[in-house]
Every structure is written in structure tokens, then in C-alpha cells.
Amino acid sequence: MRVLVTRPIDDAQIFAEALRRAGYEPVVSPALVMTREPGPEIDLAPFQAVLITSANAIRALAAQTPQRAAKLLCVGPASAEAARHAGFTAVAESQGEGVLGLLTAARASLDSKAGPLFYPSARNVAGALETDLKDAGFSVVRAIVYRMDLAARLTAEAESALRKTELHAVTYFSARSVQGAHQAARKSEGLDQLRTLPAICLSEAVKAEAETHHRHAVAAPVATEAGMLQALDRARRSGL
């Protein structure tokens, strides 16, 4: 079963390897391209904690600060693993789904009177993490450290697989990746073929976006790579 992987390239390679171990054949075509935003060196010392909403945020932050001892609160296991890989030593992860889970963990584990929070983010963000934390009494400093641009077109491998109808599903880890994949497919003249594929989505929010483009979309039971693999297995057994 050939599966289109639309994650940004670093995360796509990790997920592609997980797919291979599970018996799938990945076809990688990133829908989004991460670009670091230029800026001065970041001093993390004034902050009680750093809020991490993605592995890309970690990669961008690590390039802008030599400090590795700051307390990091990460949105889930993938971003926590990326943080540890980058050398950060005080890494915790939230247990709930997405930014809402991170918000809940921050409220439960951090003290609004203990100092400000640092939020390195993309130029465009999903959810209202900064606003919700400020409403809860926290001081939050947000810095734009990267942006996610839509891919210009599909990779040659993905174009060929779509043209030959050799793909059986597409995976989406964000609503914006749905948008990026469809823009790239349109430019690659493969949009009609992409729409026929069942979409395996990280969450209900991503599924809602995918349903506007695909004949069938399902959400992972949990918002993790393991959950995505479970959803793929269920889709394969059901004959999607």
C-alpha cells in the first residue's frame, strides 16, 4: 500500500521510516517548507518555561540560542523527542491533544507569578495559545522564528504515482498541509487524482479541512504518529 506523506521534509523522513516498518510504502512530497526567520540570538534565561508547539519550532529555536537548560513544555512526543535530540535537557510534554493539551499542561504545571513564558512560533499559528494563556494571567513573549511556506509543486515521485494511480492514501498532520498539498497538486496537474484518495488525518480539526477536498477522511484515534498508523491500518482493513 503506497501512502503519500505530506509533512515537512525532516518530519516526513521520520514518518516515512515508521511507515516502512509497518509494512507501507511511503511516497514523500512535503506540502509545507520550513524557513527560519532571521533574528538576534535569543536569551532564554528570563523565562520560567518555553512553550513548544512543533518539532520545527525546536529546530528554529535551537539555531538561535546556545542555551539548552531552559525548561521546555512540548506539545507532544514528537516535539519532545526533537528537543532532546537538539540537546535540551529539561523537557516535558503535554498529554492532551494539540495546542489545547499544551494549554492545559501549562495552566496545571506553571505558575503565572513565577515569570514570563517564551513562545517561539511560526508566522502563522493555529489556535489561540498566547491569548488563552494571557487570559489565564500569564505573561507570554512570542517570537516568530520560522515560517511554513506552501510547496511549489509535488515531488516527481508523487506526480508519477498520482498519474499512474499508484497511491492508496494520503496523510495529513495539519490543516495547512491539506491546503499545501492541494495547491501543489493543482500546479502539478494531479488535483483530481489526489481528491480520490482517502485522507488519514492527525485530528478532528485536520479531518474537517480534509473533508472539503477528499471523498473520505478519517481522524487518528490519538494525535500521534502511532495514532496515524492505527488509522491507516483501520482504513486498509475496511477497504478504503
Coordinates of N, CA and C in Angstrom, one line a residue:
M1 N 0.9 -1.2 0.0 CA 0.0 0.0 0.0 C 0.9 1.2 0.0
R2 N 0.7 2.1 -1.0 CA 1.6 3.3 -1.2 C 0.8 4.5 -0.5
V3 N 1.6 5.2 0.3 CA 1.0 6.3 1.1 C 1.7 7.6 0.8
L4 N 1.0 8.6 0.5 CA 1.6 9.9 0.3 C 1.8 10.6 1.6
V5 N 3.0 11.1 1.9 CA 3.4 11.7 3.1 C 3.6 13.2 2.8
T6 N 2.9 14.1 3.5 CA 2.9 15.5 3.1 C 3.6 16.4 4.2
R7 N 4.2 15.7 5.2 CA 4.8 16.5 6.3 C 6.1 17.3 5.7
P8 N 6.5 18.3 6.4 CA 7.8 19.0 6.1 C 8.9 17.9 6.1
I9 N 9.9 18.2 5.3 CA 10.9 17.1 5.0 C 11.5 16.4 6.1
D10 N 11.9 17.1 7.2 CA 12.6 16.4 8.3 C 11.6 15.5 9.0
D11 N 10.4 15.9 9.3 CA 9.3 15.1 9.9 C 8.9 14.0 8.9
A12 N 8.8 14.3 7.6 CA 8.4 13.3 6.6 C 9.3 12.1 6.6
Q13 N 10.6 12.4 6.7 CA 11.6 11.3 6.7 C 11.4 10.4 7.9
I14 N 11.1 11.0 9.1 CA 10.9 10.2 10.3 C 9.6 9.3 10.1
F15 N 8.5 10.0 9.6 CA 7.3 9.2 9.5 C 7.4 8.2 8.4
A16 N 8.1 8.5 7.3 CA 8.3 7.5 6.2 C 8.9 6.2 6.8
E17 N 9.9 6.4 7.6 CA 10.6 5.2 8.2 C 9.6 4.4 9.1
A18 N 8.7 5.1 9.8 CA 7.7 4.4 10.6 C 6.8 3.7 9.7
L19 N 6.4 4.2 8.6 CA 5.5 3.6 7.6 C 6.2 2.3 7.1
R20 N 7.4 2.4 6.7 CA 8.1 1.2 6.2 C 8.1 0.1 7.2
R21 N 8.4 0.4 8.5 CA 8.4 -0.6 9.5 C 7.1 -1.2 9.7
A22 N 6.0 -0.5 9.4 CA 4.6 -1.0 9.5 C 4.2 -1.7 8.2
G23 N 5.0 -1.8 7.2 CA 4.7 -2.5 6.0 C 4.1 -1.7 4.9
Y24 N 4.2 -0.3 5.0 CA 3.7 0.5 3.9 C 4.8 1.1 3.1
E25 N 4.5 1.5 1.9 CA 5.5 2.2 1.0 C 5.2 3.7 1.0
P26 N 6.1 4.5 1.6 CA 5.8 5.9 1.6 C 6.3 6.6 0.3
V27 N 5.5 7.6 -0.1 CA 5.9 8.5 -1.2 C 5.9 9.9 -0.6
V28 N 7.1 10.5 -0.4 CA 7.2 11.7 0.3 C 7.1 12.9 -0.7
S29 N 6.2 13.8 -0.3 CA 6.0 15.1 -1.1 C 5.6 16.2 -0.1
P30 N 6.5 16.8 0.5 CA 6.2 17.8 1.6 C 5.2 18.9 1.0
A31 N 4.1 19.1 1.7 CA 3.2 20.2 1.4 C 3.6 21.6 1.9
L32 N 4.5 21.5 2.9 CA 5.0 22.8 3.5 C 6.5 22.8 3.6
V33 N 7.1 23.9 3.5 CA 8.5 24.0 3.5 C 8.9 25.0 4.6
M34 N 9.7 24.5 5.6 CA 10.1 25.4 6.7 C 11.2 26.2 6.4
T35 N 11.1 27.5 6.7 CA 12.2 28.5 6.5 C 12.4 29.3 7.8
R36 N 13.6 29.3 8.3 CA 13.9 30.1 9.6 C 13.8 31.6 9.3
E37 N 13.2 32.3 10.2 CA 13.1 33.7 10.2 C 14.4 34.3 10.8
P38 N 15.1 35.2 10.2 CA 16.3 35.8 10.7 C 16.0 36.6 12.0
G39 N 16.9 36.6 12.9 CA 16.7 37.3 14.2 C 18.0 37.2 15.1
P40 N 18.0 38.0 16.1 CA 19.2 38.0 17.0 C 19.2 36.8 17.9
E41 N 20.3 36.5 18.5 CA 20.4 35.4 19.5 C 19.4 35.6 20.6
I42 N 18.7 34.5 20.9 CA 17.6 34.5 21.9 C 18.2 34.1 23.3
D43 N 17.9 34.9 24.3 CA 18.3 34.6 25.7 C 17.1 34.0 26.4
L44 N 17.2 32.8 26.8 CA 16.1 32.1 27.5 C 16.1 32.3 29.0
A45 N 17.1 32.9 29.5 CA 17.3 33.0 31.0 C 16.1 33.7 31.7
P46 N 15.5 34.7 31.1 CA 14.4 35.4 31.8 C 13.1 34.7 31.9
F47 N 13.0 33.5 31.3 CA 11.7 32.9 31.2 C 11.6 31.6 32.1
Q48 N 10.4 31.5 32.7 CA 10.3 30.3 33.5 C 10.1 29.0 32.7
A49 N 9.6 29.2 31.5 CA 9.5 28.0 30.6 C 9.3 28.5 29.1
V50 N 9.6 27.5 28.2 CA 9.5 27.8 26.8 C 8.4 26.8 26.3
L51 N 7.4 27.4 25.5 CA 6.3 26.6 25.0 C 6.6 26.2 23.6
I52 N 6.6 24.9 23.3 CA 6.9 24.3 22.0 C 5.7 23.7 21.4
T53 N 5.3 24.2 20.2 CA 4.1 23.6 19.6 C 4.5 22.7 18.4
S54 N 5.7 22.5 18.0 CA 6.1 21.6 16.9 C 7.6 21.4 17.0
A55 N 8.0 20.3 16.3 CA 9.4 20.0 16.1 C 10.1 21.1 15.3
N56 N 9.4 21.7 14.4 CA 10.0 22.8 13.6 C 10.4 24.0 14.5
A57 N 9.5 24.3 15.5 CA 9.8 25.3 16.4 C 11.1 25.0 17.2
I58 N 11.3 23.8 17.5 CA 12.6 23.4 18.2 C 13.8 23.6 17.3
R59 N 13.7 23.2 16.1 CA 14.8 23.3 15.1 C 15.1 24.8 14.9
A60 N 14.1 25.6 14.8 CA 14.4 27.1 14.6 C 15.0 27.7 15.9
L61 N 14.4 27.3 17.0 CA 14.9 27.9 18.3 C 16.3 27.5 18.6
A62 N 16.7 26.2 18.3 CA 18.0 25.7 18.6 C 19.1 26.4 17.8
A63 N 18.7 26.9 16.6 CA 19.6 27.7 15.7 C 19.8 29.1 16.2
Q64 N 19.0 29.6 17.1 CA 19.0 31.0 17.6 C 19.5 31.1 19.0
T65 N 19.7 30.0 19.7 CA 20.2 30.1 21.1 C 21.2 29.0 21.4
P66 N 22.3 29.3 22.1 CA 23.1 28.2 22.6 C 22.7 27.5 23.9
Q67 N 21.7 28.1 24.5 CA 21.2 27.7 25.8 C 20.4 26.4 25.7
R68 N 20.7 25.4 26.5 CA 20.0 24.1 26.5 C 19.4 23.7 27.8
A69 N 19.5 24.5 28.8 CA 19.0 24.1 30.1 C 17.6 24.7 30.5
A70 N 17.1 25.5 29.6 CA 15.7 26.1 29.9 C 14.7 25.0 29.9
K71 N 13.7 25.2 30.8 CA 12.6 24.3 30.8 C 11.7 24.4 29.6
L72 N 11.5 23.3 28.9 CA 10.6 23.3 27.7 C 9.4 22.5 28.0
L73 N 8.2 23.0 27.6 CA 7.0 22.3 27.7 C 6.5 22.1 26.2
C74 N 6.5 20.8 25.8 CA 6.3 20.5 24.4 C 4.9 19.9 24.2
V75 N 4.4 20.1 22.9 CA 3.1 19.8 22.6 C 2.8 18.3 22.6
G76 N 3.8 17.5 22.4 CA 3.7 16.0 22.4 C 5.0 15.3 22.2
P77 N 5.0 14.0 22.0 CA 6.2 13.2 22.0 C 7.1 13.6 20.8
A78 N 6.6 13.9 19.6 CA 7.5 14.3 18.5 C 8.3 15.5 18.8
S79 N 7.7 16.6 19.3 CA 8.4 17.8 19.6 C 9.3 17.6 20.8
A80 N 8.9 16.8 21.8 CA 9.8 16.5 22.9 C 11.0 15.7 22.4
E81 N 10.8 14.8 21.6 CA 12.0 14.0 21.0 C 12.9 14.9 20.3
A82 N 12.4 15.8 19.5 CA 13.2 16.8 18.7 C 14.0 17.7 19.7
A83 N 13.4 18.1 20.8 CA 14.0 18.9 21.7 C 15.2 18.2 22.4
R84 N 15.0 16.9 22.8 CA 16.1 16.2 23.4 C 17.2 15.9 22.3
H85 N 16.8 15.7 21.1 CA 17.8 15.5 20.0 C 18.6 16.7 19.8
A86 N 18.0 17.9 20.0 CA 18.8 19.2 19.8 C 19.6 19.5 21.1
G87 N 19.5 18.7 22.1 CA 20.4 18.9 23.3 C 19.7 19.6 24.5
F88 N 18.4 19.9 24.4 CA 17.7 20.4 25.5 C 17.6 19.4 26.6
T89 N 17.8 19.8 27.9 CA 17.9 18.8 29.0 C 16.7 18.8 29.9
A90 N 15.9 19.8 29.9 CA 14.7 19.9 30.8 C 13.4 19.9 30.0
V91 N 13.0 18.7 29.5 CA 12.0 18.6 28.5 C 10.8 17.9 29.1
A92 N 9.6 18.5 29.1 CA 8.4 17.9 29.5 C 7.4 18.0 28.3
E93 N 6.4 17.1 28.3 CA 5.5 17.1 27.2 C 4.0 17.0 27.7
S94 N 3.1 17.7 27.0 CA 1.7 17.6 27.4 C 1.1 16.3 27.0
Q95 N 0.0 16.0 27.6 CA -0.6 14.7 27.3 C -1.9 14.8 26.5
G96 N -2.5 16.0 26.5 CA -3.7 16.2 25.7 C -3.4 16.4 24.2
E97 N -4.5 16.6 23.4 CA -4.4 16.8 22.0 C -4.0 18.2 21.6
G98 N -2.9 18.3 20.8 CA -2.5 19.6 20.2 C -2.3 20.7 21.2
V99 N -2.6 21.9 20.7 CA -2.3 23.1 21.4 C -3.2 23.2 22.7
L100 N -4.4 22.6 22.6 CA -5.3 22.6 23.8 C -4.7 21.8 24.9
G101 N -4.0 20.7 24.5 CA -3.3 19.9 25.6 C -2.2 20.7 26.2
L102 N -1.5 21.4 25.3 CA -0.3 22.2 25.8 C -0.8 23.3 26.7
L103 N -1.9 24.0 26.4 CA -2.5 25.0 27.2 C -2.9 24.4 28.6
T104 N -3.5 23.3 28.6 CA -4.0 22.6 29.8 C -2.8 22.3 30.7
A105 N -1.7 21.7 30.1 CA -0.5 21.4 30.8 C 0.2 22.6 31.4
A106 N 0.2 23.7 30.6 CA 0.8 25.0 31.1 C 0.1 25.5 32.3
R107 N -1.2 25.5 32.2 CA -2.0 26.0 33.4 C -1.8 25.2 34.6
A108 N -1.7 23.8 34.4 CA -1.5 22.9 35.5 C -0.2 22.9 36.2
S109 N 0.9 23.1 35.4 CA 2.2 22.9 35.8 C 3.1 24.2 36.0
L110 N 2.6 25.3 35.5 CA 3.3 26.5 35.6 C 2.6 27.5 36.5
D111 N 3.4 28.5 37.0 CA 2.8 29.5 37.9 C 2.8 30.8 37.2
S112 N 1.7 31.5 37.1 CA 1.6 32.7 36.4 C 2.4 33.8 37.1
K113 N 2.8 33.6 38.3 CA 3.5 34.6 39.1 C 5.0 34.3 39.1
A114 N 5.4 33.2 38.4 CA 6.8 32.8 38.5 C 7.7 33.4 37.4
G115 N 7.1 34.1 36.5 CA 7.9 34.7 35.4 C 7.2 34.5 34.1
P116 N 7.7 35.2 33.1 CA 7.1 35.1 31.8 C 7.4 33.8 31.1
L117 N 6.6 33.5 30.1 CA 6.7 32.3 29.2 C 7.2 32.8 27.8
F118 N 8.1 31.9 27.2 CA 8.5 32.3 25.9 C 7.9 31.3 24.9
Y119 N 7.4 31.9 23.8 CA 6.7 31.1 22.8 C 7.3 31.3 21.4
P120 N 8.2 30.5 21.0 CA 8.8 30.6 19.7 C 7.8 29.9 18.7
S121 N 7.4 30.7 17.6 CA 6.4 30.2 16.8 C 6.6 30.4 15.3
A122 N 5.7 29.8 14.5 CA 5.7 30.2 13.1 C 5.0 31.5 12.9
R123 N 5.1 32.0 11.7 CA 4.5 33.3 11.4 C 3.0 33.1 11.5
N124 N 2.4 32.0 11.0 CA 1.0 31.7 11.1 C 0.8 30.6 12.1
V125 N 0.0 30.8 13.1 CA -0.2 29.8 14.1 C -1.7 29.3 14.1
A126 N -1.9 28.1 14.5 CA -3.3 27.6 14.7 C -3.6 27.7 16.2
G127 N -4.9 28.0 16.5 CA -5.3 28.1 17.9 C -4.9 29.4 18.5
A128 N -5.2 29.6 19.8 CA -5.0 30.9 20.4 C -4.3 30.7 21.7
L129 N -3.1 30.0 21.6 CA -2.4 29.6 22.8 C -1.9 30.9 23.6
E130 N -1.4 31.9 22.9 CA -0.9 33.1 23.5 C -2.0 33.8 24.2
T131 N -3.1 34.0 23.5 CA -4.2 34.8 24.1 C -4.8 34.1 25.3
D132 N -5.0 32.7 25.2 CA -5.6 32.0 26.3 C -4.7 32.0 27.5
L133 N -3.4 31.9 27.3 CA -2.5 32.0 28.5 C -2.5 33.4 29.1
K134 N -2.6 34.4 28.3 CA -2.6 35.8 28.9 C -3.9 35.9 29.6
D135 N -5.0 35.4 29.1 CA -6.3 35.4 29.8 C -6.2 34.7 31.2
A136 N -5.3 33.7 31.2 CA -5.2 33.0 32.5 C -4.2 33.6 33.4
G137 N -3.7 34.8 33.1 CA -2.8 35.5 34.0 C -1.3 35.4 33.7
F138 N -1.0 34.7 32.7 CA 0.4 34.5 32.3 C 0.9 35.7 31.5
S139 N 2.2 36.0 31.6 CA 2.9 36.9 30.7 C 3.6 36.1 29.6
V140 N 3.3 36.3 28.4 CA 3.8 35.5 27.3 C 4.5 36.4 26.3
V141 N 5.7 36.0 25.9 CA 6.5 36.7 24.9 C 6.6 35.8 23.7
R142 N 6.0 36.2 22.6 CA 6.0 35.3 21.4 C 7.0 35.9 20.4
A143 N 7.8 35.0 19.8 CA 8.8 35.4 18.8 C 8.6 34.6 17.6
I144 N 8.5 35.2 16.4 CA 8.4 34.4 15.2 C 9.8 34.0 14.8
V145 N 10.0 32.7 14.8 CA 11.3 32.1 14.5 C 11.4 31.3 13.2
Y146 N 10.2 31.1 12.6 CA 10.2 30.4 11.3 C 8.8 30.6 10.7
R147 N 8.8 30.2 9.4 CA 7.5 30.3 8.7 C 7.4 29.0 7.9
M148 N 6.2 28.6 7.6 CA 5.9 27.5 6.8 C 5.3 27.9 5.4
D149 N 6.0 27.8 4.4 CA 5.6 28.2 3.0 C 4.9 27.0 2.3
L150 N 3.9 27.2 1.5 CA 3.3 26.1 0.7 C 4.3 25.7 -0.4
A151 N 4.4 24.4 -0.6 CA 5.2 23.8 -1.6 C 4.8 24.3 -3.0
A152 N 5.8 24.5 -3.8 CA 5.5 24.9 -5.2 C 4.8 23.9 -6.0
R153 N 5.2 22.6 -5.8 CA 4.5 21.5 -6.6 C 4.9 20.2 -5.9
L154 N 4.3 19.2 -6.4 CA 4.6 17.8 -5.8 C 6.0 17.4 -6.3
T155 N 6.5 16.4 -5.5 CA 7.8 15.8 -6.0 C 7.5 15.0 -7.3
A156 N 8.6 14.8 -8.0 CA 8.4 14.0 -9.2 C 7.9 12.6 -8.9
E157 N 8.3 12.0 -7.8 CA 7.8 10.7 -7.5 C 6.3 10.7 -7.2
A158 N 5.9 11.7 -6.5 CA 4.4 11.8 -6.2 C 3.6 12.1 -7.4
E159 N 4.1 13.0 -8.3 CA 3.5 13.3 -9.6 C 3.3 12.0 -10.4
S160 N 4.3 11.2 -10.5 CA 4.3 10.0 -11.2 C 3.3 9.0 -10.6
A161 N 3.3 8.8 -9.3 CA 2.5 7.9 -8.6 C 1.0 8.3 -8.7
L162 N 0.7 9.6 -8.7 CA -0.7 10.0 -8.9 C -1.1 9.8 -10.3
R163 N -0.3 10.1 -11.3 CA -0.6 10.0 -12.7 C -0.9 8.5 -13.0
K164 N -0.2 7.6 -12.4 CA -0.4 6.2 -12.6 C -1.4 5.5 -11.7
T165 N -2.0 6.3 -10.8 CA -3.0 5.9 -9.8 C -2.4 4.8 -8.9
E166 N -1.2 5.0 -8.5 CA -0.5 4.0 -7.7 C -0.5 4.4 -6.2
L167 N -1.2 5.5 -5.8 CA -1.3 5.8 -4.4 C -2.6 5.3 -3.8
H168 N -2.6 5.0 -2.5 CA -3.8 4.4 -1.9 C -4.3 5.3 -0.8
A169 N -3.5 6.2 -0.3 CA -4.0 7.1 0.8 C -3.0 8.3 0.9
V170 N -3.5 9.3 1.5 CA -2.6 10.5 1.8 C -2.7 10.8 3.3
T171 N -1.6 11.2 3.9 CA -1.6 11.5 5.3 C -1.4 13.0 5.6
Y172 N -2.2 13.6 6.5 CA -2.1 15.0 6.8 C -1.9 15.2 8.3
F173 N -0.9 16.0 8.7 CA -0.7 16.3 10.1 C -1.1 17.7 10.5
S174 N -1.6 18.5 9.6 CA -2.1 19.8 9.9 C -3.1 20.2 8.8
A175 N -4.0 21.1 9.2 CA -4.9 21.7 8.2 C -4.2 22.4 7.0
R176 N -3.1 23.1 7.4 CA -2.4 23.8 6.4 C -1.7 22.9 5.4
S177 N -1.3 21.7 5.8 CA -0.7 20.8 4.9 C -1.8 20.3 3.9
V178 N -3.0 20.2 4.3 CA -4.1 19.9 3.3 C -4.1 20.9 2.2
Q179 N -4.1 22.2 2.6 CA -4.1 23.3 1.7 C -2.9 23.3 0.8
G180 N -1.7 23.0 1.4 CA -0.5 23.0 0.6 C -0.4 21.9 -0.4
A181 N -0.9 20.7 0.0 CA -0.9 19.5 -0.9 C -1.8 19.8 -2.1
H182 N -2.9 20.4 -1.8 CA -3.9 20.6 -3.0 C -3.4 21.7 -3.9
Q183 N -2.7 22.7 -3.3 CA -2.2 23.7 -4.2 C -1.0 23.1 -5.1
A184 N -0.2 22.3 -4.4 CA 0.9 21.7 -5.2 C 0.4 20.7 -6.2
A185 N -0.7 20.0 -5.9 CA -1.3 19.0 -6.8 C -1.9 19.7 -8.0
R186 N -2.5 20.9 -7.7 CA -3.1 21.7 -8.8 C -2.0 22.1 -9.8
K187 N -0.9 22.6 -9.3 CA 0.2 23.1 -10.2 C 0.9 21.9 -10.9
S188 N 0.8 20.7 -10.3 CA 1.4 19.5 -10.9 C 0.3 18.8 -11.8
E189 N -0.9 19.3 -11.9 CA -1.9 18.7 -12.7 C -2.3 17.3 -12.2
G190 N -2.3 17.2 -10.8 CA -2.7 15.9 -10.2 C -3.8 16.1 -9.2
L191 N -4.5 17.2 -9.3 CA -5.5 17.5 -8.2 C -6.7 16.5 -8.2
D192 N -7.2 16.2 -9.4 CA -8.3 15.3 -9.5 C -8.0 13.9 -8.9
Q193 N -6.8 13.5 -9.2 CA -6.3 12.2 -8.6 C -6.1 12.2 -7.1
L194 N -5.6 13.4 -6.6 CA -5.4 13.5 -5.2 C -6.7 13.5 -4.4
R195 N -7.7 14.1 -5.0 CA -9.0 14.2 -4.3 C -9.7 12.8 -4.1
T196 N -9.3 11.8 -5.0 CA -9.9 10.5 -4.9 C -9.3 9.7 -3.7
L197 N -8.2 10.1 -3.2 CA -7.5 9.3 -2.1 C -8.2 9.5 -0.8
P198 N -8.3 8.5 0.0 CA -8.8 8.7 1.4 C -7.7 9.4 2.2
A199 N -8.1 10.4 3.0 CA -7.2 11.2 3.8 C -7.1 10.7 5.2
I200 N -5.9 10.4 5.7 CA -5.7 10.0 7.1 C -5.2 11.2 7.8
C201 N -5.9 11.6 8.9 CA -5.7 12.9 9.5 C -5.3 12.8 11.0
L202 N -4.4 13.7 11.4 CA -3.9 13.7 12.8 C -5.0 13.9 13.8
S203 N -6.0 14.8 13.5 CA -7.0 15.2 14.5 C -8.3 15.5 13.8
E204 N -9.3 15.7 14.6 CA -10.6 16.1 14.0 C -10.6 17.4 13.3
A205 N -9.8 18.3 13.8 CA -9.6 19.6 13.1 C -9.0 19.5 11.7
V206 N -8.0 18.6 11.6 CA -7.4 18.4 10.3 C -8.4 17.6 9.4
K207 N -9.1 16.7 10.0 CA -10.1 16.0 9.2 C -11.2 16.9 8.6
A208 N -11.6 17.9 9.4 CA -12.6 18.8 8.9 C -12.1 19.6 7.7
E209 N -10.8 19.9 7.7 CA -10.3 20.6 6.5 C -10.2 19.6 5.3
A210 N -9.7 18.4 5.6 CA -9.6 17.4 4.5 C -10.9 17.0 3.9
E211 N -12.0 17.0 4.7 CA -13.3 16.6 4.1 C -13.8 17.6 3.1
T212 N -13.3 18.8 3.0 CA -13.7 19.7 2.0 C -13.0 19.4 0.7
H213 N -12.0 18.5 0.7 CA -11.3 18.2 -0.5 C -11.3 16.8 -1.0
H214 N -11.6 15.8 0.0 CA -11.5 14.4 -0.3 C -12.8 13.7 -0.2
R215 N -13.0 12.6 -0.9 CA -14.2 11.9 -0.8 C -14.4 11.2 0.5
H216 N -13.2 10.9 1.2 CA -13.3 10.3 2.5 C -12.1 10.7 3.4
A217 N -12.4 11.0 4.6 CA -11.3 11.4 5.6 C -11.6 10.8 6.9
V218 N -10.6 10.4 7.6 CA -10.7 9.8 9.0 C -9.7 10.5 9.8
A219 N -10.0 10.6 11.1 CA -9.1 11.1 12.1 C -8.4 10.0 12.9
A220 N -7.1 10.2 13.2 CA -6.4 9.2 14.1 C -7.1 9.2 15.5
P221 N -7.1 8.0 16.1 CA -7.7 7.9 17.4 C -6.9 8.7 18.5
V222 N -5.6 8.9 18.3 CA -4.8 9.8 19.1 C -3.9 10.6 18.2
A223 N -3.6 11.8 18.6 CA -2.9 12.7 17.7 C -1.4 12.5 17.8
T224 N -0.9 11.3 17.4 CA 0.5 10.9 17.4 C 0.7 10.1 16.1
E225 N 2.0 9.9 15.8 CA 2.4 9.1 14.7 C 1.8 7.7 14.8
A226 N 1.8 7.1 16.1 CA 1.3 5.8 16.3 C -0.2 5.8 16.0
G227 N -0.9 6.9 16.4 CA -2.3 7.0 16.1 C -2.6 7.1 14.6
M228 N -1.7 7.7 13.8 CA -1.8 7.8 12.4 C -1.7 6.4 11.8
L229 N -0.8 5.6 12.3 CA -0.6 4.3 11.8 C -1.8 3.4 12.1
Q230 N -2.4 3.6 13.3 CA -3.6 2.9 13.6 C -4.7 3.2 12.7
A231 N -4.9 4.5 12.3 CA -5.9 4.9 11.4 C -5.7 4.3 10.0
L232 N -4.4 4.3 9.6 CA -4.1 3.7 8.3 C -4.5 2.2 8.3
D233 N -4.1 1.5 9.4 CA -4.4 0.1 9.5 C -5.9 -0.2 9.4
R234 N -6.7 0.7 10.1 CA -8.1 0.5 10.1 C -8.7 0.8 8.7
A235 N -8.1 1.8 8.0 CA -8.6 2.2 6.6 C -8.3 1.0 5.7
R236 N -7.1 0.4 5.8 CA -6.8 -0.7 4.9 C -7.7 -1.9 5.2
R237 N -8.0 -2.2 6.4 CA -8.9 -3.3 6.7 C -10.3 -3.1 6.2
S238 N -10.7 -1.8 6.2 CA -12.1 -1.5 5.8 C -12.2 -1.4 4.3
G239 N -11.1 -1.4 3.6 CA -11.1 -1.4 2.1 C -11.2 0.0 1.6
L240 N -10.9 1.1 2.3 CA -10.9 2.4 1.8 C -10.0 2.6 0.6

